[in-house]
CSV table of C-alpha atoms and ligand atoms in Angstrom, one decimal:
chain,number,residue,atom,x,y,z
O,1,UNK,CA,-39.4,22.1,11.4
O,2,UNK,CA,-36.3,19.7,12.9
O,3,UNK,CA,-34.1,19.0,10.3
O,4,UNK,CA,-32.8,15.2,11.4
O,5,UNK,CA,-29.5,14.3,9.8
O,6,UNK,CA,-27.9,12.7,12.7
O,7,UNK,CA,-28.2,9.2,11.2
O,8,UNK,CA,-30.4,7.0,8.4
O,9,UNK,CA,-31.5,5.1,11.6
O,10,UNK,CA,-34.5,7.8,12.2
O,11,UNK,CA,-36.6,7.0,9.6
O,12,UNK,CA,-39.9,5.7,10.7
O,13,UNK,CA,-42.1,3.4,8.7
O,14,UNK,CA,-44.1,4.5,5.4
O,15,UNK,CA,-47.4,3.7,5.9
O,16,UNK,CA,-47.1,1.3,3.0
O,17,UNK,CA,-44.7,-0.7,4.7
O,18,UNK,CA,-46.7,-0.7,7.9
O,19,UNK,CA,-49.6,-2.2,5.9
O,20,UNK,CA,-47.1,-4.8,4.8
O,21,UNK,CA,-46.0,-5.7,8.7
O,22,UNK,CA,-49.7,-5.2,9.4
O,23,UNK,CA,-50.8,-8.1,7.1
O,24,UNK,CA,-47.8,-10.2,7.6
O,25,UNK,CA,-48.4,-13.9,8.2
O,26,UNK,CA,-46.1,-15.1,10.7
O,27,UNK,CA,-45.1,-18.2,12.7
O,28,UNK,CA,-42.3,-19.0,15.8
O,29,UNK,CA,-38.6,-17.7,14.0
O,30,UNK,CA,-36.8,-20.1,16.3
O,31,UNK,CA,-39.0,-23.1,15.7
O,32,UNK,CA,-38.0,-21.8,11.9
O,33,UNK,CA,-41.5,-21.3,11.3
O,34,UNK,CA,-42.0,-18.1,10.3
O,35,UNK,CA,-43.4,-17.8,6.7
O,36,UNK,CA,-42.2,-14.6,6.6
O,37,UNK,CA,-38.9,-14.7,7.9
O,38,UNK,CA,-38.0,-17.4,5.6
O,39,UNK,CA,-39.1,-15.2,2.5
O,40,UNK,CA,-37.3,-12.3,3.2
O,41,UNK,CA,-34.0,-15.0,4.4
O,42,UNK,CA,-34.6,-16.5,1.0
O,43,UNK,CA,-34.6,-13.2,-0.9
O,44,UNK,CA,-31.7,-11.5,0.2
O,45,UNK,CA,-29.7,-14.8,-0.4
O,46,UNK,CA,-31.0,-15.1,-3.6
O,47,UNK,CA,-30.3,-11.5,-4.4
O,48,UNK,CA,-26.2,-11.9,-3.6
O,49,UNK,CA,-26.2,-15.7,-4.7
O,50,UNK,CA,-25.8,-16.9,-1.3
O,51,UNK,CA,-27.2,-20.5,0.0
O,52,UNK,CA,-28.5,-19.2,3.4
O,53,UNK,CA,-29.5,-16.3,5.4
O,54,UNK,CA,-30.4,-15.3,9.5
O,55,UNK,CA,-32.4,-12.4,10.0
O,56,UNK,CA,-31.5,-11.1,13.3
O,57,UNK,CA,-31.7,-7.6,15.4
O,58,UNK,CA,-29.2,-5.3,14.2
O,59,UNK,CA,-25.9,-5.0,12.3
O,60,UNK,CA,-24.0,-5.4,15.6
O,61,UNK,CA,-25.6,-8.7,16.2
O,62,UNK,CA,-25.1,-10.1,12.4
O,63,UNK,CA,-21.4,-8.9,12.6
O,64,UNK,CA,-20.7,-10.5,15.8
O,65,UNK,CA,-22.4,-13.8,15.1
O,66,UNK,CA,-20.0,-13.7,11.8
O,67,UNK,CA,-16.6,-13.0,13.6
O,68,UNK,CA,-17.8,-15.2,16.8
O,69,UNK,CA,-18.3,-17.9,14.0
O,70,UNK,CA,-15.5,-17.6,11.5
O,71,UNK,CA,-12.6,-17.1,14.5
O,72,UNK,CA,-11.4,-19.0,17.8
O,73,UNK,CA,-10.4,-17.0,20.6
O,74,UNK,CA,-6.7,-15.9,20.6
O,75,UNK,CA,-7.1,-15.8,16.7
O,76,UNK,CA,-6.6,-12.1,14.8
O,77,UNK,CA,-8.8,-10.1,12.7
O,78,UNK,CA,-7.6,-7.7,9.8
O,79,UNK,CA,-9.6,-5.1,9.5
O,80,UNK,CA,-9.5,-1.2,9.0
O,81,UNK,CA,-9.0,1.3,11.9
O,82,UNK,CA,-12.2,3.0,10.9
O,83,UNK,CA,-13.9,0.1,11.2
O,84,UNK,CA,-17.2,-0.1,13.1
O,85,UNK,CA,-16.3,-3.7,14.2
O,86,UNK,CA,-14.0,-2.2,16.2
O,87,UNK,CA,-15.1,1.1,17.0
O,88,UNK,CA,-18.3,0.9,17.5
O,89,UNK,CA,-19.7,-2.6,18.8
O,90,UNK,CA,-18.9,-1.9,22.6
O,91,UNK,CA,-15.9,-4.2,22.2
O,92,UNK,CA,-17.3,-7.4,20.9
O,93,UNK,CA,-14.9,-9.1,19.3
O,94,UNK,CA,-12.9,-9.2,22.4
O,95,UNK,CA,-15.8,-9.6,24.7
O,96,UNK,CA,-17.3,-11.9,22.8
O,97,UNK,CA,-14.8,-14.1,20.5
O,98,UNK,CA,-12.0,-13.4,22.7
O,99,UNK,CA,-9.8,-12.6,19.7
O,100,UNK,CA,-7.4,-10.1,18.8
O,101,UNK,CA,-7.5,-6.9,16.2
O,102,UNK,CA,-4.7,-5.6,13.5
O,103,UNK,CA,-5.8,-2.4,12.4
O,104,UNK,CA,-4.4,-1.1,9.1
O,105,UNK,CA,-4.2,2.2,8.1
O,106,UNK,CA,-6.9,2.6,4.6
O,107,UNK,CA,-8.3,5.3,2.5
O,108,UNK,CA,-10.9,6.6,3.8
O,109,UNK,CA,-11.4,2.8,5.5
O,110,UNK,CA,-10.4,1.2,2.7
O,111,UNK,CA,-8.1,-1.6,2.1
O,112,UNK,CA,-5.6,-2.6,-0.3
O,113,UNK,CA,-4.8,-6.2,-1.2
O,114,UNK,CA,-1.0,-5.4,-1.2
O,115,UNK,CA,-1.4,-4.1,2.7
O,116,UNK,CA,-3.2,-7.0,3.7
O,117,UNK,CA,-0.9,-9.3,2.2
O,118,UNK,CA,1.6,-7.8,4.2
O,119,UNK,CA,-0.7,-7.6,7.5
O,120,UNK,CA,-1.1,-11.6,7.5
O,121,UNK,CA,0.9,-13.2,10.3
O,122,UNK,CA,3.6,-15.7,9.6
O,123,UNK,CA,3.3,-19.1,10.6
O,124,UNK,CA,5.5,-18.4,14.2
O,125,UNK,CA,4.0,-19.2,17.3
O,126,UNK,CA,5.2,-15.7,18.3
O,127,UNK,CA,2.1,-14.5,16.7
O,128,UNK,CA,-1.6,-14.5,16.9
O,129,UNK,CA,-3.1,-16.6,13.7
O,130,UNK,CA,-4.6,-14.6,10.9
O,131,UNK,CA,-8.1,-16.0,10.7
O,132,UNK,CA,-10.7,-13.3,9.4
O,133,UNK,CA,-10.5,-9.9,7.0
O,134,UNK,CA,-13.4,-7.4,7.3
O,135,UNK,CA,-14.1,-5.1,5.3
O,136,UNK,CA,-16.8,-2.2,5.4
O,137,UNK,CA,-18.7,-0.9,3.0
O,138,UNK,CA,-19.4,2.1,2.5
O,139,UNK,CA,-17.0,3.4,5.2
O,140,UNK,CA,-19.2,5.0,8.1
O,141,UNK,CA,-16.4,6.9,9.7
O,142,UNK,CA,-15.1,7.5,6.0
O,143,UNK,CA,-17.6,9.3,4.9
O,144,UNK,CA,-19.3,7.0,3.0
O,145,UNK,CA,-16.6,6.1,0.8
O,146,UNK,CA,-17.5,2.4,-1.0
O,147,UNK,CA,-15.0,0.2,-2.8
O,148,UNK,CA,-14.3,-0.8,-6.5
O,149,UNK,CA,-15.1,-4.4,-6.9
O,150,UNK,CA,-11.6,-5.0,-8.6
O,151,UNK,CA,-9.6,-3.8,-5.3
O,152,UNK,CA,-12.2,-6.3,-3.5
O,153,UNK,CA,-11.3,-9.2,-5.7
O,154,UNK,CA,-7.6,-8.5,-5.5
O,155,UNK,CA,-8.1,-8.6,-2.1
O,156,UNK,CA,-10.2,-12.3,-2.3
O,157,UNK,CA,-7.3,-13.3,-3.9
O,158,UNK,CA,-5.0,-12.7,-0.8
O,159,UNK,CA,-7.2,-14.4,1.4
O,160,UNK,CA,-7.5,-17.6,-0.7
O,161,UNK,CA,-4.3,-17.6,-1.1
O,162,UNK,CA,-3.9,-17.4,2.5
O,163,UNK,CA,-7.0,-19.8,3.0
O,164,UNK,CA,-8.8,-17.1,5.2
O,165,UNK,CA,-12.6,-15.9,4.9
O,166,UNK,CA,-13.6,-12.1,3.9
O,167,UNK,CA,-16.3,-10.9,5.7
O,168,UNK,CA,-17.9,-7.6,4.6
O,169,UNK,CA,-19.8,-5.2,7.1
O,170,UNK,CA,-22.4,-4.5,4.4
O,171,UNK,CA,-24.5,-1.9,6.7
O,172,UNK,CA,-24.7,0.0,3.8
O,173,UNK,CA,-24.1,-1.7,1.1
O,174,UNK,CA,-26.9,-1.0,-1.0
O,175,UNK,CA,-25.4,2.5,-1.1
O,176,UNK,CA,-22.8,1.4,-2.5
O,177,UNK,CA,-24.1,-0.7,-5.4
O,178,UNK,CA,-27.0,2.1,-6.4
O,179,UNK,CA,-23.2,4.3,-7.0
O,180,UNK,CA,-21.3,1.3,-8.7
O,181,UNK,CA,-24.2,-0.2,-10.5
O,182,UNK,CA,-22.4,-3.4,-9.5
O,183,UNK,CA,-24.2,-6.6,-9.4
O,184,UNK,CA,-24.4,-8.3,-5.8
O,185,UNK,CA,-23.7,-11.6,-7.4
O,186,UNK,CA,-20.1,-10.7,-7.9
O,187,UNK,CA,-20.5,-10.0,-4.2
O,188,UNK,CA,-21.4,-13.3,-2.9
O,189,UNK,CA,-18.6,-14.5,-5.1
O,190,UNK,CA,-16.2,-12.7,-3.0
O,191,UNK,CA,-17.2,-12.6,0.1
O,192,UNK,CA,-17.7,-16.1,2.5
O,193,UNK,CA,-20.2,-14.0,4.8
O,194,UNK,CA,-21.7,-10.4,4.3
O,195,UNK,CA,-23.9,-8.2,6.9
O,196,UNK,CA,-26.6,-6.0,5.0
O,197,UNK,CA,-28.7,-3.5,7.7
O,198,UNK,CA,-32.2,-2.7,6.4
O,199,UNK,CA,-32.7,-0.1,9.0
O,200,UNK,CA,-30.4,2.2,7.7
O,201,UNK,CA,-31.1,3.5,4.5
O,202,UNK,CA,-34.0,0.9,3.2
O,203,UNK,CA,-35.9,2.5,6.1
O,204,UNK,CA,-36.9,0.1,8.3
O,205,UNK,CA,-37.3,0.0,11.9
O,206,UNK,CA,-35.5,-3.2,13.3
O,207,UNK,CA,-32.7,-5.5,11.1
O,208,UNK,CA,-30.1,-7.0,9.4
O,209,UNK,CA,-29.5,-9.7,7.9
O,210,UNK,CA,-26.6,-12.1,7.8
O,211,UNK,CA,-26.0,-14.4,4.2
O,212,UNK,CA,-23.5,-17.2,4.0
O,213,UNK,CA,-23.2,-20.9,3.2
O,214,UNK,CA,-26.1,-22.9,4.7
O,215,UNK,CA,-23.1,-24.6,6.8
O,216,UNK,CA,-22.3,-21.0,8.2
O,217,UNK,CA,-25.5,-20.0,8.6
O,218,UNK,CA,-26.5,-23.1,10.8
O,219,UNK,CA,-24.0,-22.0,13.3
O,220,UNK,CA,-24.7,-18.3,13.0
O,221,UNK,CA,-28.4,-19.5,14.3
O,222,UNK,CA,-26.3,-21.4,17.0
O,223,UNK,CA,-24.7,-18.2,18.0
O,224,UNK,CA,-28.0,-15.6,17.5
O,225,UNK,CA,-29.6,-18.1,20.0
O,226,UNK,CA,-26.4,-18.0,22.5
O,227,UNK,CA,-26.6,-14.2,22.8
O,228,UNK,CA,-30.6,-14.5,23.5
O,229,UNK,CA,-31.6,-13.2,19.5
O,230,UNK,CA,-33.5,-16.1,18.7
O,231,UNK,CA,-36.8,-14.1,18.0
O,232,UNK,CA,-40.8,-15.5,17.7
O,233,UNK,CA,-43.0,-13.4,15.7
O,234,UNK,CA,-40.2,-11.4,14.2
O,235,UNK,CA,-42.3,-11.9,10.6
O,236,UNK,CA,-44.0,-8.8,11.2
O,237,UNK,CA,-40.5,-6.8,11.1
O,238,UNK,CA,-39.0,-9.1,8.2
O,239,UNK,CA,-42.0,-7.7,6.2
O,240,UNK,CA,-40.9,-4.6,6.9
O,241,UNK,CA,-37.6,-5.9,5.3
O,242,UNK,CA,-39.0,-7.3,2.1
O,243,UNK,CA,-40.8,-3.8,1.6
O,244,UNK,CA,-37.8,-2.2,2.1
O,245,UNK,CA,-36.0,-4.5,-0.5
O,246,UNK,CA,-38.7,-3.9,-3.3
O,247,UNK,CA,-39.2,-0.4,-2.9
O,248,UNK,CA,-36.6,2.1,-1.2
O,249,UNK,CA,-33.1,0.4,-3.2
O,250,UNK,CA,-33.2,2.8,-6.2
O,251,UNK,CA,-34.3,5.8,-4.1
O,252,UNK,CA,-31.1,5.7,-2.2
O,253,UNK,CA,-29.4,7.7,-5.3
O,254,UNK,CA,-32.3,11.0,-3.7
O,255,UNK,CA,-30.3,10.9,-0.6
O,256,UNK,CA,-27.1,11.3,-2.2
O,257,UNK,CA,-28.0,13.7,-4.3
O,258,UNK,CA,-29.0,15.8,-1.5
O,259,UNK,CA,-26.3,14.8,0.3
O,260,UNK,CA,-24.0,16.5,-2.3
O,261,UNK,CA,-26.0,19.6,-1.7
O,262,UNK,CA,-25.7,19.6,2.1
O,263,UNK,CA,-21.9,19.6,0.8
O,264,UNK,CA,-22.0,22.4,-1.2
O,265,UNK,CA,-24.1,24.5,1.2
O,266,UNK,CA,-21.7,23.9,4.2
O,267,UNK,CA,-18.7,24.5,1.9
O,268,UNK,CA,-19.6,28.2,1.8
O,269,UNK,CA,-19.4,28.7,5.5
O,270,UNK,CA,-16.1,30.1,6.9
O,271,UNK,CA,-15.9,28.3,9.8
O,272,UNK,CA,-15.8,24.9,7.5
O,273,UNK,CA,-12.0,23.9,7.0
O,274,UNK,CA,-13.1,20.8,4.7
O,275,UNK,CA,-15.7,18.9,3.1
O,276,UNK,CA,-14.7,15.3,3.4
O,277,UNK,CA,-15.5,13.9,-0.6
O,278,UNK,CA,-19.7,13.2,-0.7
O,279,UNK,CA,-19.6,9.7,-2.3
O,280,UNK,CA,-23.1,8.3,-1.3
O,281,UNK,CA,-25.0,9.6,2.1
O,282,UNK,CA,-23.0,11.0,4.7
O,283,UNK,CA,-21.1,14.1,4.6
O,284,UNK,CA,-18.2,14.8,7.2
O,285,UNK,CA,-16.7,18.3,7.3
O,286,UNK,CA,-13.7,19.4,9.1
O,287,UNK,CA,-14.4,22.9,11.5
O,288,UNK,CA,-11.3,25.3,12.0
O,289,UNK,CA,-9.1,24.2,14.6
O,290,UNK,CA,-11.1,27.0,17.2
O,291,UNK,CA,-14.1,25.0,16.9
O,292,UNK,CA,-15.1,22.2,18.8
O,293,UNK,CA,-17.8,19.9,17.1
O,294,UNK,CA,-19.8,19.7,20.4
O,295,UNK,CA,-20.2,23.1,20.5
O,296,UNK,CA,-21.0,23.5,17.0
O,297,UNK,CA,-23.7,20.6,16.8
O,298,UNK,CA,-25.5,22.6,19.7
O,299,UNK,CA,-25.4,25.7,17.6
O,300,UNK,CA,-26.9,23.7,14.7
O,301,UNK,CA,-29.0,22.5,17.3
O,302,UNK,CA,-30.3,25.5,18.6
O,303,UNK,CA,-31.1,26.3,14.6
O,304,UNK,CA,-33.3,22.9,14.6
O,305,UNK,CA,-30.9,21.1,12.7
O,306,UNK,CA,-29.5,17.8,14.5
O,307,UNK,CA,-25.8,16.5,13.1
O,308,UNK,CA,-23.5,14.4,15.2
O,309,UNK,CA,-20.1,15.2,16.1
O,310,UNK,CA,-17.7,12.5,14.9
O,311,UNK,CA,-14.7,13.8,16.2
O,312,UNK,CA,-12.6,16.8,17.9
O,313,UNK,CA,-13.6,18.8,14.9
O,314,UNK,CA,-15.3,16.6,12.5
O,315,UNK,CA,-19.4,16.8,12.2
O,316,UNK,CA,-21.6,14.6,10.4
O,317,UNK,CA,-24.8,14.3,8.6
O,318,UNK,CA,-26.4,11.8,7.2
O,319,UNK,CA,-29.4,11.7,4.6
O,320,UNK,CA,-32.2,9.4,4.1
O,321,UNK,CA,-35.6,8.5,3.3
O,322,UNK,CA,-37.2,11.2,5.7
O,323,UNK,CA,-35.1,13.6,4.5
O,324,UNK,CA,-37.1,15.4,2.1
O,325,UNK,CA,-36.5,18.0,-0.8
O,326,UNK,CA,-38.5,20.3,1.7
O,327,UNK,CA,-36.2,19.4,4.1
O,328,UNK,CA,-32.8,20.3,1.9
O,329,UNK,CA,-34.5,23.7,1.2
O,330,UNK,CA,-34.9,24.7,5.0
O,331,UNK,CA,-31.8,22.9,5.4
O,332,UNK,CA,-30.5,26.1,3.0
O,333,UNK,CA,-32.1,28.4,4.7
O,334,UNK,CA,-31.2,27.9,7.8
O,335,UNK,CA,-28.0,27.5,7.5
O,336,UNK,CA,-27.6,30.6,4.9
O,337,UNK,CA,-29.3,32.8,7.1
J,401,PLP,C1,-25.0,1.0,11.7
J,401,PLP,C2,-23.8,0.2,11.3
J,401,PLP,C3,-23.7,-1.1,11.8
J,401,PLP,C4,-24.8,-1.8,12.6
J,401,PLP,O1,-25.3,-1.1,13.5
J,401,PLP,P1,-26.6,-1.5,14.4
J,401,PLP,O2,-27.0,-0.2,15.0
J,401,PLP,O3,-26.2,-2.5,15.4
J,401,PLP,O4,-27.6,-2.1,13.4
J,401,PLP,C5,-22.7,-1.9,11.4
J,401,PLP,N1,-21.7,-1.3,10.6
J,401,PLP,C6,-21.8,-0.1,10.1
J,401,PLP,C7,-20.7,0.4,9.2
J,401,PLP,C8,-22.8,0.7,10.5
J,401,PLP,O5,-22.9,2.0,10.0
């Protein structure tokens, strides 16, 4: 048995949700006449109190439209230096918005309002102008590690003050809100654009979605179509995504409850410096300074258990909806043996 923890992207379908794609009805997306598309558009909006939404190919692509949208080029972007804006989208918001990047220093990738306040350029044509803040949440390369809505609205209040838009890299931000039992109303308050992935966690194969004002999201399509995303048929994957939205929310709290308990079982091991805190579905653990995570995640590999390294010495693993309680207990076993 291959234990797969490398990422929540490996999930395949459920058969129930492939019945779902299977009897989607569905239309031409760019024409905006996909039944489909619309209804799952219409529901996420709905479900964070937006006016709009654009169902596109990945987080990458929804994150992109949204900086590409909300800056001109030469303009700045606040934004943590964990961030997978900047890490981990092959460059985009240079390549593609031609704009610059301040990376602040967070906890764990997250922000404070006070450090943002201070981040914000002055109005001196020395500097680049302070047009966007992104957030992430949860944190990828943090672990997981998701915000308290109050240090959120503190932060809202900087950028109206400021009169510049929050975006959030919502990738996994169902994780987040199964932990804080928050309600995502009080995040379309906050936020002028968010980017939620349902092929993370909720288990689909292909998407994310993008929510905003129906002024936003008219140039967002602008943009999708631009970068060649403007997609036909894609009702059969937006079923998928309504599936997803009905039935694999509340089961999110199973994968980080096994999580934990991937934790606790690599906490025993002596070659395991540190456990970074398990807040929702990824655990990151520290090796002693001998051991280099490449070689490690071979060893694991060689054991049929597949982690990623995220660092000289830093390994990750990731749970999700494939990821059994089967799984967990040959996940013990062979790592106890
Ligand atoms: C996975 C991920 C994305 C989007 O990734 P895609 O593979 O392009 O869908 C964006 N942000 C974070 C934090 C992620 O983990």
């Amino acid at each position: 048995m291959t234990i797969e923890l490398r990422s929540d992207t490996f999930t395949k379908p459920t058969p129930a949700m492939l019945e779902a794609m299977f009897s989607a009805e569905v239309g031409d997306d760019v024409f905006e006449d996909d039944p489909t598309v619309k209804a799952l558009e219409e529901k996420t909006a709905t479900m964070f109190g937006y006016e709009a939404a654009l169902f596109c190919t990945s987080g990458t692509m929804t994150n992109q439209i949204a900086i590409n949208v909300h800056v001109k080029q030469g303009d700045e972007v606040i934004c943590d230096a964990l961030s997978h804006i900047y890490l981990y989208e092959g460059g985009g918001i240079a390549a593609n918005s031609m704009a610059s990047v301040n990376l602040l220093q967070g906890d764990r990738g997250r922000l404070k309002a006070e450090q943002i306040k201070e981040a914000i350029q002055p109005d001196n044509l020395h500097h680049p102008i302070t047009k966007l803040v992104s957030l992430e949440n949860t944190v990828n390369k943090g672990g997981g590690a998701y915000y308290d809505l109050s240090d959120i609205q503190a932060i809202k209040q900087v950028c109206l003050a400021h009169d510049i838009p929050l975006h959030l890299d919502g990738a996994r931000i169902f994780n987040a809100l199964v932990e804080t039992n928050d309600n995502p109303l009080e995040y379309g308050k906050v936020f002028d654009s968010i980017s939620v992935c349902l092929s993370k966690g909720l288990g689909t194969p292909v998407g994310s979605v993008l929510l905003g004002s129906k002024e936003f999201i008219k140039k967002a399509r602008r943009v999708r179509k631009r970068l060649g995303g403007g997609w036909r048929q894609a009702g059969y994957l937006a079923a998928a995504g309504i599936y997803a939205l009905d039935n694999h929310v509340e089961r999110l709290r199973d994968d980080h409850a096994r999580a934990k308990v991937i934790g606790e079982t690599m906490a025993k091991l002596p070659e395991v410096e540190e456990i970074l805190p398990v807040d929702t579905n990824i655990v990151i653990l520290r090796l002693n300074e001998k051991l280099l995570s490449s070689d490690y995640v071979q060893q694991l590999n060689e054991k049929g258990i597949r982690a990623t390294t995220f660092g000289k010495h830093l390994v990750r693993f990731v749970t999700h909806l494939d990821f059994t309680d089967d799984h967990l207990e040959a996940f013990q076993k062979k790592i106890l043996q």
